[in-house]
Structure formats: structure tokens, C-alpha cells
CSV table of C-alpha atoms in Angstrom, one decimal:
chain,number,residue,atom,x,y,z
A,27,MET,CA,-2.9,-54.3,91.6
A,28,SER,CA,-2.8,-56.9,88.9
A,29,LEU,CA,-0.4,-60.1,89.7
A,30,PHE,CA,0.4,-60.3,86.2
A,31,LEU,CA,3.9,-61.2,85.3
A,32,PRO,CA,4.6,-61.9,82.3
A,33,GLY,CA,7.3,-64.0,81.3
A,34,ARG,CA,6.9,-65.3,84.2
A,35,VAL,CA,6.4,-68.8,85.6
A,36,VAL,CA,5.2,-68.8,89.0
A,37,VAL,CA,5.8,-72.5,90.7
A,38,PHE,CA,4.0,-73.7,93.9
A,39,ASP,CA,4.5,-75.8,96.3
A,40,TYR,CA,1.5,-77.6,98.0
A,41,GLY,CA,1.8,-78.4,101.0
A,42,GLU,CA,1.4,-75.8,103.9
A,43,VAL,CA,1.8,-73.0,101.1
A,44,ILE,CA,-1.7,-74.2,99.5
A,45,SER,CA,-2.8,-76.6,101.7
A,46,ARG,CA,-3.4,-76.0,105.8
A,47,THR,CA,-1.2,-78.0,108.4
A,48,PRO,CA,-3.6,-80.3,108.9
A,49,HIS,CA,-3.8,-80.8,112.6
A,50,ALA,CA,-7.1,-82.2,113.2
A,51,SER,CA,-6.2,-85.3,111.0
A,52,ARG,CA,-3.2,-85.6,113.1
A,53,ASP,CA,-4.8,-85.7,116.1
A,54,ALA,CA,-7.6,-88.2,115.0
A,55,LEU,CA,-4.2,-90.1,113.8
A,56,VAL,CA,-3.2,-90.0,117.0
A,57,ALA,CA,-6.3,-91.6,118.4
A,58,ALA,CA,-6.6,-93.9,115.4
A,59,THR,CA,-3.0,-95.5,115.8
A,60,GLY,CA,-3.1,-95.4,119.4
A,61,VAL,CA,0.2,-94.1,119.5
A,62,PRO,CA,1.4,-91.1,121.4
A,63,ALA,CA,2.1,-88.0,118.8
A,64,ASP,CA,5.8,-88.0,120.7
A,65,GLU,CA,6.4,-91.6,119.1
A,66,LEU,CA,3.9,-91.5,115.9
A,67,PHE,CA,5.2,-88.5,114.6
A,68,PRO,CA,8.9,-88.1,114.2
A,69,VAL,CA,8.8,-91.5,112.4
A,70,TYR,CA,6.0,-90.4,110.2
A,71,GLN,CA,8.2,-87.2,109.6
A,72,GLU,CA,11.5,-89.4,109.0
A,73,LEU,CA,10.0,-92.3,106.8
A,74,ARG,CA,8.2,-89.4,104.6
A,75,HIS,CA,11.1,-88.9,102.7
A,76,ASP,CA,11.0,-92.5,101.5
A,77,LEU,CA,7.0,-91.7,100.8
A,78,ASP,CA,7.7,-88.7,99.0
A,79,ARG,CA,10.9,-89.8,96.6
A,80,GLY,CA,8.3,-93.1,95.4
A,81,ASP,CA,10.8,-95.3,97.4
A,82,LEU,CA,7.9,-96.7,100.0
A,83,SER,CA,4.0,-97.2,99.2
A,84,VAL,CA,1.8,-96.0,101.2
A,85,LEU,CA,0.9,-99.7,102.5
A,86,ALA,CA,5.0,-100.0,103.2
A,87,TYR,CA,5.0,-96.5,104.9
A,88,TRP,CA,2.6,-97.4,107.2
A,89,ARG,CA,3.3,-100.5,107.9
A,90,ALA,CA,7.0,-99.1,108.4
A,91,ILE,CA,6.2,-97.0,110.5
A,92,GLY,CA,4.2,-99.5,112.5
A,93,ALA,CA,7.7,-101.8,112.8
A,94,ARG,CA,9.4,-98.7,114.3
A,95,VAL,CA,6.6,-98.1,117.2
A,96,GLY,CA,6.1,-101.5,117.5
A,97,ARG,CA,2.3,-102.3,116.2
A,98,THR,CA,1.3,-104.5,113.2
A,99,TRP,CA,-1.5,-103.6,111.1
A,100,SER,CA,-3.5,-104.7,108.7
A,101,VAL,CA,-4.0,-103.5,105.0
A,102,THR,CA,-7.4,-102.4,106.8
A,103,ASP,CA,-5.8,-100.8,109.3
A,104,VAL,CA,-3.5,-98.8,107.1
A,105,HIS,CA,-6.3,-97.6,104.7
A,106,ARG,CA,-8.0,-95.7,107.6
A,107,PHE,CA,-4.9,-94.1,108.6
A,108,TRP,CA,-3.8,-93.0,105.0
A,109,ALA,CA,-7.6,-91.9,104.4
A,110,ILE,CA,-7.5,-89.7,107.8
A,111,ASP,CA,-4.5,-88.8,106.8
A,112,PHE,CA,-4.5,-88.2,103.2
A,113,THR,CA,-8.1,-86.4,103.3
A,114,GLY,CA,-6.4,-83.7,106.2
A,115,TRP,CA,-3.7,-82.3,103.3
A,116,PHE,CA,-7.0,-80.8,101.4
A,117,GLU,CA,-7.9,-78.4,103.5
A,118,VAL,CA,-6.7,-75.7,102.0
A,119,GLU,CA,-5.5,-71.7,102.9
A,120,PRO,CA,-8.2,-70.0,101.3
A,121,GLU,CA,-6.4,-66.8,100.8
A,122,THR,CA,-3.5,-68.5,98.9
A,123,LEU,CA,-5.9,-70.0,96.6
A,124,ALA,CA,-7.5,-67.1,96.3
A,125,ILE,CA,-4.3,-65.0,95.2
A,126,VAL,CA,-3.1,-68.3,93.0
A,127,GLU,CA,-6.5,-67.8,90.8
A,128,GLU,CA,-5.8,-64.2,90.8
A,129,LEU,CA,-2.8,-64.9,89.0
A,130,HIS,CA,-4.1,-67.1,86.6
A,131,ASP,CA,-7.0,-64.9,85.8
A,132,ALA,CA,-4.2,-62.0,85.3
A,133,GLY,CA,-2.4,-64.5,82.5
A,134,THR,CA,-0.3,-65.7,84.4
A,135,ARG,CA,1.2,-69.2,84.1
A,136,LEU,CA,1.5,-71.0,87.1
A,137,ALA,CA,2.9,-74.6,87.7
A,138,LEU,CA,2.9,-77.1,90.6
A,139,LEU,CA,5.7,-79.0,92.6
A,140,SER,CA,5.1,-80.9,95.5
A,141,ASN,CA,7.3,-83.2,97.3
A,142,ALA,CA,4.4,-86.4,97.6
A,143,GLY,CA,3.9,-89.8,97.6
A,144,PHE,CA,2.6,-91.0,94.5
A,145,ASP,CA,-1.3,-90.8,96.3
A,146,PHE,CA,-1.3,-87.0,95.4
A,147,GLY,CA,-0.6,-87.0,91.5
A,148,ASP,CA,-4.1,-87.2,90.4
A,149,PRO,CA,-6.2,-85.5,93.5
A,150,TYR,CA,-3.7,-82.6,92.9
A,151,ARG,CA,-4.8,-83.2,88.4
A,152,ARG,CA,-7.9,-84.0,88.8
A,153,SER,CA,-9.0,-81.7,91.3
A,154,PRO,CA,-10.6,-77.7,90.9
A,155,MET,CA,-7.4,-76.3,91.9
A,156,GLY,CA,-5.3,-78.2,89.5
A,157,SER,CA,-7.4,-76.4,86.8
A,158,LEU,CA,-5.2,-73.4,87.3
A,159,PHE,CA,-1.8,-75.6,87.0
A,160,GLU,CA,-0.3,-76.1,83.6
A,161,THR,CA,2.5,-78.6,84.5
A,162,VAL,CA,1.8,-80.6,88.0
A,163,VAL,CA,5.1,-82.6,89.4
A,164,VAL,CA,4.8,-84.4,92.2
A,165,SER,CA,8.3,-85.5,93.8
A,166,ALA,CA,7.1,-89.6,93.8
A,167,GLU,CA,7.4,-89.6,90.1
A,168,ASP,CA,10.2,-88.3,89.4
A,169,HIS,CA,11.9,-90.2,92.4
A,170,VAL,CA,13.5,-86.8,93.6
A,171,LEU,CA,13.1,-84.3,96.5
A,172,LYS,CA,13.4,-80.9,96.5
A,173,PRO,CA,15.7,-79.1,97.5
A,174,ASP,CA,18.0,-80.8,94.7
A,175,PRO,CA,18.0,-79.0,91.5
A,176,SER,CA,17.2,-81.5,89.1
A,177,ILE,CA,13.6,-81.5,90.2
A,178,TYR,CA,13.3,-77.6,89.5
A,179,ARG,CA,15.6,-78.1,86.3
A,180,ASP,CA,12.8,-80.6,85.3
A,181,THR,CA,9.9,-78.6,86.3
A,182,CYS,CA,11.5,-76.1,83.9
A,183,ASP,CA,12.1,-78.8,81.1
A,184,ARG,CA,8.1,-79.3,81.2
A,185,LEU,CA,7.7,-75.9,80.6
A,186,GLY,CA,9.9,-75.0,78.2
A,187,ILE,CA,11.6,-72.2,80.5
A,188,THR,CA,14.4,-70.7,81.7
A,189,PRO,CA,15.1,-71.1,85.2
A,190,GLU,CA,15.6,-67.3,85.1
A,191,GLN,CA,12.0,-67.3,84.4
A,192,MET,CA,10.7,-69.5,87.3
A,193,VAL,CA,9.6,-68.5,90.5
A,194,PHE,CA,9.2,-70.7,93.1
A,195,VAL,CA,7.1,-70.1,96.5
A,196,ASP,CA,7.5,-73.0,99.4
A,197,ASN,CA,7.1,-72.7,102.7
A,198,ARG,CA,10.2,-74.5,103.7
A,199,ALA,CA,13.1,-71.6,103.3
A,200,GLU,CA,16.0,-74.5,101.9
A,201,ASN,CA,13.3,-75.2,98.8
A,202,ALA,CA,13.0,-71.8,98.3
A,203,ALA,CA,17.3,-71.5,98.5
A,204,GLY,CA,17.2,-74.7,96.2
A,205,ALA,CA,15.4,-73.0,93.2
A,206,GLU,CA,17.5,-70.0,93.5
A,207,ALA,CA,20.7,-71.8,93.0
A,208,ILE,CA,19.7,-72.6,90.0
A,209,GLY,CA,18.8,-69.1,88.9
A,210,ALA,CA,14.6,-69.3,89.7
A,211,VAL,CA,13.5,-66.4,91.9
A,212,GLY,CA,12.7,-67.9,95.7
A,213,HIS,CA,10.0,-66.9,98.1
A,214,HIS,CA,10.4,-68.5,101.5
A,215,TYR,CA,6.3,-68.4,102.1
A,216,THR,CA,5.2,-67.7,105.9
A,217,SER,CA,1.7,-65.9,105.0
A,218,PRO,CA,-1.0,-65.3,102.1
A,219,ALA,CA,-0.1,-61.4,103.2
A,220,GLY,CA,3.5,-61.6,102.5
A,221,LEU,CA,3.0,-63.6,99.2
A,222,ARG,CA,0.7,-61.0,98.3
A,223,THR,CA,3.4,-58.5,98.8
A,224,PHE,CA,6.1,-60.4,97.3
A,225,LEU,CA,4.2,-61.0,93.8
A,226,GLN,CA,2.8,-57.5,94.1
A,227,ASP,CA,6.6,-55.8,94.1
A,228,LEU,CA,7.8,-58.8,91.4
A,229,ALA,CA,4.9,-57.8,89.5
A,230,ALA,CA,5.7,-54.0,89.3
A,231,THR,CA,9.6,-54.8,88.5
A,232,VAL,CA,8.4,-56.8,84.9
A,233,GLU,CA,5.9,-54.6,84.4
A,234,GLY,CA,5.7,-54.1,80.6
A,235,ALA,CA,8.5,-56.9,79.7
A,236,PRO,CA,7.6,-59.1,76.8
A,237,ALA,CA,5.7,-62.0,77.2
């Protein structure tokens, strides 16, 4: 079945939807920082919101982590940690990205909406994957995080659509619900197979609708 959704724009989250969970890089971060995982990652995750909102630079983010775990890190240290962490997020789930490409090739409009820091903007847009999206929205650039309603509305405005025309895919249920709260169709992503079934069912309901 063709994954053509006339009159709709499918907007994808990136982390742990298109990308895989970066298990290997997390192990490498533990080794590089010398901080046990049960100390490092709760702080990493807590402060990530400030990074993704654009309130902290990459350097400030890692130094804030260091301060919380009792370490002082040089710029050289931080660059090593950043490189491990950053590149880990670019191992994609090929089945999911293949679905994105299939949607694109069928003529369905696509966009990306990611809670991510400033450093992800250009790689998202300039990577081969980026060629599939007409708009890329990065939370740090808007200084607001999903599931705040304003980031979904801003995405719709950039695309020139109403919320009812948006189909939003995210691995976090609260983010999918945030899109639904403004009138979009939300999908809580759990697997490529589940995503395909959802999109096929949706395509069947809109078949023949005006573009």
C-alpha cells in the first residue's frame, strides 16, 4: 500500500524514532569521563532540557554536569565527551528511515521536529536524511521544548498548514499527546512495524482526499 497522505504533513521526532538509542556511546561516555553510569546519566538527562531549550551551550552543559558529579573538565575534555555523545545519536533505525523515504517518494509532505541543542540543526538539515524534510524545527532555536503547544503551532505556521493537517510521530507519549492537544493526529512510536501499520491505516482513511 502506498504511504501517500494527501493534504497531510507527517512530522517526525528524531531521537529514538529515526535514530537508535545510543547504547554504545553511553558506554563510551562512562569510560571517557570516569563517572559511573548511575551518577552520570541522571544528571545528563536532567540538564539536557536546558541544553535542548537553548539555555546552555554544549560547553556549559558538560561543565554543569562536571560540577554536579565533582569533576572539572577542560575544553579538550568536553570536546571528547561531546563528540562521543553527538555521533552516537546519528546511528539511525534503517526501517524507520526507510518508511520516511517511502512517504517522501509517494509525495507525502514531511518535516522534522526535535528537542535538540543548537549543534544538531545543521547536521539534521544537511545530512542525506535532511533531503527528505521540507522543514526542520529544532527546539533550541525556538527556545521551547515539546510538549509545549507553541512549538507545534510554530511548526504548522512554517509549513503553512492547520494543526488538523499535521500527523506527529514521537517516541514519548506526552509529546504525541501534546500535538493531539492542538488538534493534530498523534502517534506514540514504539516500533517501525507499528509506525507502518498506523500510517497505512491513516492513508486508507484519507485516500481520495484533495491534496
